[in-house]
Amino acid sequence: MIRFFLLLGYSQLMMYLQLTGKLDQFINTHYQYLATLSMILALFLALVQLYVWVKNDPKKVSHSHHEHHHHDHDHFMTGRQKFLAYCLLSLPLIVGFLFPTVSLDTTIVQAKGFQFPISKESVGDPEMNTQYLQPNTSIYFNKEDYQKQMAKLRKKYGSTGTVVVTDENYLEVMELIYNYPSEFTGRKIHYEGFIFNAPKNQGNFLFRFGIIHCVADSGVFGLRVLLPENTSVKNNQWFQVEGTIELDYYEHLQRDLPTVKVAKMTSISAPKNEYVYRSF
């Protein structure tokens, strides 16, 4: 019976996350269909467990058969082991239903600082690292396939004209700019994000939090911005900026960084969904 409630809980959790819009803070929204499939599968398995429980109701079977059935189960797992297993399986339900979800802001960047191209701090999986500035999808492809993908995107955005960055193309454009900065130098760019004032007068950045596949490979992505003189900005203020891409040496990281020399900036409200996602 416990299995029935656990599986039913997983099904309800997936439904809850989708109906409340909280799912997009855990996975790339392009994979939402997987959450729907898992919801349906969990519900189906829950009904199977309910059928098994009703069919094997102790009131409807003999005492000897019950003892034999009980003995078989104990042969594989003790009561303590089952208790621990059920506790572990319950944790995602407890976290999903009871713990609040919040959008990330510059506080996490200030707490961890940022490195380039990836941080030294693992996010739990030794194969995954928190990414900063540049989205890096090369880890998901072999070298040849990755180069083909980059070549296709370079052709898509050309070598001239204004680079218009939207929620849909944000991560792929940022990856291109960092991979091929010389090809974008001198081009106009139009994008939006929140301000991060790097500590110790290390400059300003305009960032978005992005998810490539799931929260395990999420990061903060964007460009350093050179603001007009006498411009005062605060962390987490949202702006829409227009400017020109330059290649500028950034002493803190001891390397050249693509930088936007801002010509125009407009204060905007934070979007309903502050995350951006990678399309494949």
Tab-separated table of C-alpha atoms in Angstrom:
chain	number	residue	atom	x	y	z
A	1	MET	CA	0.000	0.000	0.000
A	2	ILE	CA	2.935	2.324	0.718
A	3	ARG	CA	4.153	1.821	-2.846
A	4	PHE	CA	0.768	2.909	-4.136
A	5	PHE	CA	0.890	6.167	-2.187
A	6	LEU	CA	4.513	6.860	-3.210
A	7	LEU	CA	3.780	6.352	-6.898
A	8	LEU	CA	0.578	8.358	-6.651
A	9	GLY	CA	2.592	11.084	-4.923
A	10	TYR	CA	5.135	11.193	-7.758
A	11	SER	CA	2.341	11.489	-10.286
A	12	GLN	CA	0.718	14.298	-8.321
A	13	LEU	CA	4.078	16.059	-7.883
A	14	MET	CA	4.664	16.150	-11.636
A	15	MET	CA	1.164	17.500	-12.150
A	16	TYR	CA	1.645	20.079	-9.384
A	17	LEU	CA	4.952	21.343	-10.814
A	18	GLN	CA	3.451	21.731	-14.271
A	19	LEU	CA	0.242	23.434	-13.158
A	20	THR	CA	2.084	25.893	-10.892
A	21	GLY	CA	4.791	26.671	-13.459
A	22	LYS	CA	7.532	25.578	-11.064
A	23	LEU	CA	8.791	22.841	-13.361
A	24	ASP	CA	10.730	25.370	-15.474
A	25	GLN	CA	13.031	26.018	-12.491
A	26	PHE	CA	14.199	22.400	-12.512
A	27	ILE	CA	14.472	21.312	-16.154
A	28	ASN	CA	14.697	22.739	-19.636
A	29	THR	CA	11.118	23.511	-20.700
A	30	HIS	CA	11.761	21.752	-24.011
A	31	TYR	CA	11.743	18.496	-22.022
A	32	GLN	CA	8.374	19.087	-20.405
A	33	TYR	CA	6.921	16.155	-22.321
A	34	LEU	CA	9.177	13.840	-20.278
A	35	ALA	CA	7.598	15.141	-17.071
A	36	THR	CA	4.162	14.459	-18.562
A	37	LEU	CA	5.177	10.914	-19.518
A	38	SER	CA	6.599	10.272	-16.039
A	39	MET	CA	3.364	11.555	-14.511
A	40	ILE	CA	1.294	9.148	-16.594
A	41	LEU	CA	3.657	6.218	-15.973
A	42	ALA	CA	3.718	6.825	-12.202
A	43	LEU	CA	-0.096	6.946	-12.140
A	44	PHE	CA	-0.292	3.697	-14.112
A	45	LEU	CA	2.153	1.949	-11.784
A	46	ALA	CA	0.246	3.285	-8.780
A	47	LEU	CA	-2.942	1.694	-10.093
A	48	VAL	CA	-1.053	-1.568	-10.638
A	49	GLN	CA	0.135	-1.479	-7.022
A	50	LEU	CA	-3.411	-0.764	-5.853
A	51	TYR	CA	-4.685	-3.774	-7.825
A	52	VAL	CA	-1.957	-6.022	-6.342
A	53	TRP	CA	-2.747	-4.796	-2.829
A	54	VAL	CA	-6.485	-5.413	-3.214
A	55	LYS	CA	-5.902	-8.801	-4.801
A	56	ASN	CA	-3.582	-9.881	-1.976
A	57	ASP	CA	-5.729	-8.448	0.817
A	58	PRO	CA	-4.867	-10.518	3.913
A	59	LYS	CA	-8.591	-10.842	4.717
A	60	LYS	CA	-9.123	-12.785	1.509
A	61	VAL	CA	-6.239	-15.219	1.776
A	62	SER	CA	-5.418	-18.008	4.182
A	63	HIS	CA	-3.129	-17.508	7.138
A	64	SER	CA	-0.583	-19.992	5.800
A	65	HIS	CA	-0.430	-18.316	2.421
A	66	HIS	CA	0.026	-14.944	4.135
A	67	GLU	CA	2.924	-16.297	6.148
A	68	HIS	CA	4.575	-17.748	3.054
A	69	HIS	CA	4.103	-14.500	1.163
A	70	HIS	CA	5.515	-12.496	4.095
A	71	HIS	CA	8.492	-14.850	4.359
A	72	ASP	CA	9.351	-14.449	0.662
A	73	HIS	CA	9.443	-10.678	0.932
A	74	ASP	CA	11.589	-10.725	4.048
A	75	HIS	CA	14.066	-12.949	2.205
A	76	PHE	CA	14.921	-10.019	-0.064
A	77	MET	CA	14.640	-7.012	2.272
A	78	THR	CA	14.416	-6.591	6.042
A	79	GLY	CA	11.894	-4.290	7.695
A	80	ARG	CA	14.618	-1.740	8.487
A	81	GLN	CA	15.871	-1.756	4.912
A	82	LYS	CA	12.358	-1.228	3.604
A	83	PHE	CA	11.823	1.638	6.032
A	84	LEU	CA	15.030	3.362	4.893
A	85	ALA	CA	14.151	2.776	1.233
A	86	TYR	CA	10.695	4.291	1.650
A	87	CYS	CA	12.178	7.282	3.506
A	88	LEU	CA	14.595	7.952	0.648
A	89	LEU	CA	11.839	7.599	-1.934
A	90	SER	CA	9.713	10.039	0.053
A	91	LEU	CA	12.361	12.801	0.082
A	92	PRO	CA	11.613	14.136	-3.440
A	93	LEU	CA	7.925	14.383	-2.508
A	94	ILE	CA	8.681	16.246	0.717
A	95	VAL	CA	11.035	18.672	-1.046
A	96	GLY	CA	8.741	19.142	-4.042
A	97	PHE	CA	5.577	19.853	-2.073
A	98	LEU	CA	6.863	21.569	1.065
A	99	PHE	CA	10.001	23.497	0.084
A	100	PRO	CA	9.504	26.821	-1.743
A	101	THR	CA	11.178	27.499	-5.082
A	102	VAL	CA	12.692	30.896	-5.789
A	103	SER	CA	14.338	32.450	-8.818
A	104	LEU	CA	18.071	32.892	-8.468
A	105	ASP	CA	19.623	36.352	-8.375
A	106	THR	CA	23.036	37.980	-7.948
A	107	THR	CA	23.262	36.754	-4.368
A	108	ILE	CA	24.419	33.337	-5.540
A	109	VAL	CA	27.020	34.915	-7.854
A	110	GLN	CA	28.346	37.054	-5.025
A	111	ALA	CA	28.493	34.068	-2.700
A	112	LYS	CA	30.394	31.829	-5.114
A	113	GLY	CA	32.122	34.342	-7.320
A	114	PHE	CA	32.534	33.299	-10.907
A	115	GLN	CA	35.238	31.636	-12.929
A	116	PHE	CA	35.660	31.163	-16.630
A	117	PRO	CA	34.805	28.997	-18.471
A	118	ILE	CA	33.488	26.850	-15.590
A	119	SER	CA	33.688	26.918	-11.844
A	120	LYS	CA	35.867	24.578	-9.842
A	121	GLU	CA	32.921	23.773	-7.637
A	122	SER	CA	30.905	20.707	-8.511
A	123	VAL	CA	27.135	20.795	-8.192
A	124	GLY	CA	26.913	17.194	-7.022
A	125	ASP	CA	27.656	15.224	-10.172
A	126	PRO	CA	31.437	14.971	-10.782
A	127	GLU	CA	30.742	15.181	-14.509
A	128	MET	CA	28.747	18.424	-14.166
A	129	ASN	CA	29.992	21.851	-13.158
A	130	THR	CA	28.304	25.168	-12.620
A	131	GLN	CA	28.907	27.242	-15.740
A	132	TYR	CA	29.530	30.970	-15.851
A	133	LEU	CA	29.493	33.554	-18.648
A	134	GLN	CA	29.691	31.103	-21.561
A	135	PRO	CA	27.207	28.255	-22.075
A	136	ASN	CA	29.271	25.231	-23.040
A	137	THR	CA	27.392	22.422	-24.768
A	138	SER	CA	30.523	20.769	-26.196
A	139	ILE	CA	30.487	18.279	-23.306
A	140	TYR	CA	27.315	16.727	-24.761
A	141	PHE	CA	28.725	16.081	-28.253
A	142	ASN	CA	31.765	14.561	-29.843
A	143	LYS	CA	34.121	17.080	-31.394
A	144	GLU	CA	32.919	16.615	-34.978
A	145	ASP	CA	29.210	16.925	-34.166
A	146	TYR	CA	29.840	19.981	-32.020
A	147	GLN	CA	31.740	21.721	-34.803
A	148	LYS	CA	28.893	20.973	-37.219
A	149	GLN	CA	26.402	22.487	-34.804
A	150	MET	CA	28.515	25.627	-34.344
A	151	ALA	CA	28.962	25.987	-38.107
A	152	LYS	CA	25.190	25.801	-38.576
A	153	LEU	CA	24.623	28.495	-35.948
A	154	ARG	CA	27.336	30.751	-37.400
A	155	LYS	CA	25.573	30.578	-40.734
A	156	LYS	CA	22.237	31.293	-39.054
A	157	TYR	CA	23.418	34.555	-37.483
A	158	GLY	CA	25.726	35.649	-40.301
A	159	SER	CA	28.651	38.030	-39.954
A	160	THR	CA	26.899	41.396	-40.228
A	161	GLY	CA	23.881	43.197	-38.842
A	162	THR	CA	22.486	43.584	-35.347
A	163	VAL	CA	22.497	40.561	-33.091
A	164	VAL	CA	19.029	40.404	-31.541
A	165	VAL	CA	19.037	38.190	-28.473
A	166	THR	CA	15.717	36.744	-27.265
A	167	ASP	CA	14.697	34.297	-24.549
A	168	GLU	CA	14.625	31.534	-27.164
A	169	ASN	CA	18.106	32.068	-28.626
A	170	TYR	CA	19.920	33.581	-25.629
A	171	LEU	CA	22.147	30.630	-24.759
A	172	GLU	CA	23.104	29.704	-28.303
A	173	VAL	CA	24.021	33.302	-29.148
A	174	MET	CA	26.141	33.663	-26.010
A	175	GLU	CA	27.928	30.413	-26.805
A	176	LEU	CA	28.707	31.664	-30.307
A	177	ILE	CA	29.987	35.040	-29.113
A	178	TYR	CA	32.389	33.425	-26.664
A	179	ASN	CA	33.515	30.771	-29.145
A	180	TYR	CA	34.078	33.226	-32.015
A	181	PRO	CA	34.508	36.690	-30.461
A	182	SER	CA	36.415	38.128	-33.425
A	183	GLU	CA	33.477	37.385	-35.732
A	184	PHE	CA	31.143	39.426	-33.536
A	185	THR	CA	33.478	42.305	-32.739
A	186	GLY	CA	32.062	45.570	-34.073
A	187	ARG	CA	28.512	44.245	-34.440
A	188	LYS	CA	25.524	45.812	-32.716
A	189	ILE	CA	23.718	43.769	-30.090
A	190	HIS	CA	20.343	44.060	-28.412
A	191	TYR	CA	19.597	41.982	-25.295
A	192	GLU	CA	18.267	42.133	-21.751
A	193	GLY	CA	19.122	40.786	-18.327
A	194	PHE	CA	19.872	41.706	-14.738
A	195	ILE	CA	22.860	43.717	-13.560
A	196	PHE	CA	25.657	42.159	-11.563
A	197	ASN	CA	28.207	44.562	-10.110
A	198	ALA	CA	31.379	42.537	-9.672
A	199	PRO	CA	33.047	43.250	-6.305
A	200	LYS	CA	36.181	45.391	-5.936
A	201	ASN	CA	35.301	47.532	-8.965
A	202	GLN	CA	35.741	44.620	-11.352
A	203	GLY	CA	33.090	45.866	-13.722
A	204	ASN	CA	29.434	45.337	-14.557
A	205	PHE	CA	27.789	42.368	-16.212
A	206	LEU	CA	24.344	41.826	-17.696
A	207	PHE	CA	23.328	38.258	-16.932
A	208	ARG	CA	20.559	35.688	-17.282
A	209	PHE	CA	20.291	32.443	-15.401
A	210	GLY	CA	20.081	29.585	-17.869
A	211	ILE	CA	19.377	25.859	-17.895
A	212	ILE	CA	20.935	23.678	-20.583
A	213	HIS	CA	19.290	20.363	-19.707
A	214	CYS	CA	18.394	20.523	-16.025
A	215	VAL	CA	19.275	22.410	-12.866
A	216	ALA	CA	22.488	20.350	-12.534
A	217	ASP	CA	24.019	22.135	-15.540
A	218	SER	CA	22.462	25.532	-14.919
A	219	GLY	CA	24.573	28.659	-14.743
A	220	VAL	CA	24.713	32.420	-15.062
A	221	PHE	CA	25.408	33.607	-18.599
A	222	GLY	CA	25.951	36.955	-20.220
A	223	LEU	CA	28.418	39.669	-21.173
A	224	ARG	CA	30.426	42.327	-19.460
A	225	VAL	CA	28.934	45.766	-20.164
A	226	LEU	CA	30.653	49.162	-20.331
A	227	LEU	CA	27.976	51.590	-19.231
A	228	PRO	CA	27.715	55.258	-20.233
A	229	GLU	CA	29.481	57.682	-17.892
A	230	ASN	CA	27.720	58.673	-14.675
A	231	THR	CA	25.367	55.712	-14.893
A	232	SER	CA	24.394	54.240	-11.548
A	233	VAL	CA	22.996	50.714	-11.386
A	234	LYS	CA	22.247	48.229	-8.649
A	235	ASN	CA	22.426	44.463	-8.496
A	236	ASN	CA	19.355	42.653	-9.834
A	237	GLN	CA	18.054	45.670	-11.768
A	238	TRP	CA	16.745	44.551	-15.127
A	239	PHE	CA	17.736	46.436	-18.270
A	240	GLN	CA	17.361	46.206	-21.983
A	241	VAL	CA	20.584	47.365	-23.611
A	242	GLU	CA	21.774	48.256	-27.090
A	243	GLY	CA	25.425	48.624	-27.896
A	244	THR	CA	28.459	47.397	-29.785
A	245	ILE	CA	30.406	44.227	-29.113
A	246	GLU	CA	34.093	44.771	-28.378
A	247	LEU	CA	36.914	42.487	-27.277
A	248	ASP	CA	38.274	43.897	-24.038
A	249	TYR	CA	40.954	42.622	-21.644
A	250	TYR	CA	39.515	41.705	-18.269
A	251	GLU	CA	42.229	41.742	-15.649
A	252	HIS	CA	40.349	39.735	-13.028
A	253	LEU	CA	40.221	36.684	-15.306
A	254	GLN	CA	43.416	37.631	-17.183
A	255	ARG	CA	41.930	37.205	-20.615
A	256	ASP	CA	40.055	39.035	-23.327
A	257	LEU	CA	36.288	39.003	-22.893
A	258	PRO	CA	33.532	39.926	-25.331
A	259	THR	CA	32.190	43.188	-23.932
A	260	VAL	CA	29.246	45.384	-24.841
A	261	LYS	CA	29.885	49.122	-25.053
A	262	VAL	CA	26.386	50.270	-24.165
A	263	ALA	CA	24.889	53.116	-26.191
A	264	LYS	CA	21.359	52.877	-24.844
A	265	MET	CA	19.842	51.181	-21.822
A	266	THR	CA	16.243	51.010	-20.661
A	267	SER	CA	15.037	49.872	-17.261
A	268	ILE	CA	12.505	47.030	-17.530
A	269	SER	CA	10.592	44.769	-15.194
A	270	ALA	CA	11.851	41.263	-14.568
A	271	PRO	CA	10.118	38.764	-16.878
A	272	LYS	CA	7.641	36.279	-15.441
A	273	ASN	CA	10.135	33.494	-16.099
A	274	GLU	CA	13.649	34.751	-15.471
A	275	TYR	CA	15.339	31.643	-16.828
A	276	VAL	CA	16.430	30.929	-20.373
A	277	TYR	CA	16.847	27.473	-21.915
A	278	ARG	CA	19.029	25.875	-24.569
A	279	SER	CA	17.313	24.586	-27.688
A	280	PHE	CA	18.719	21.576	-29.530
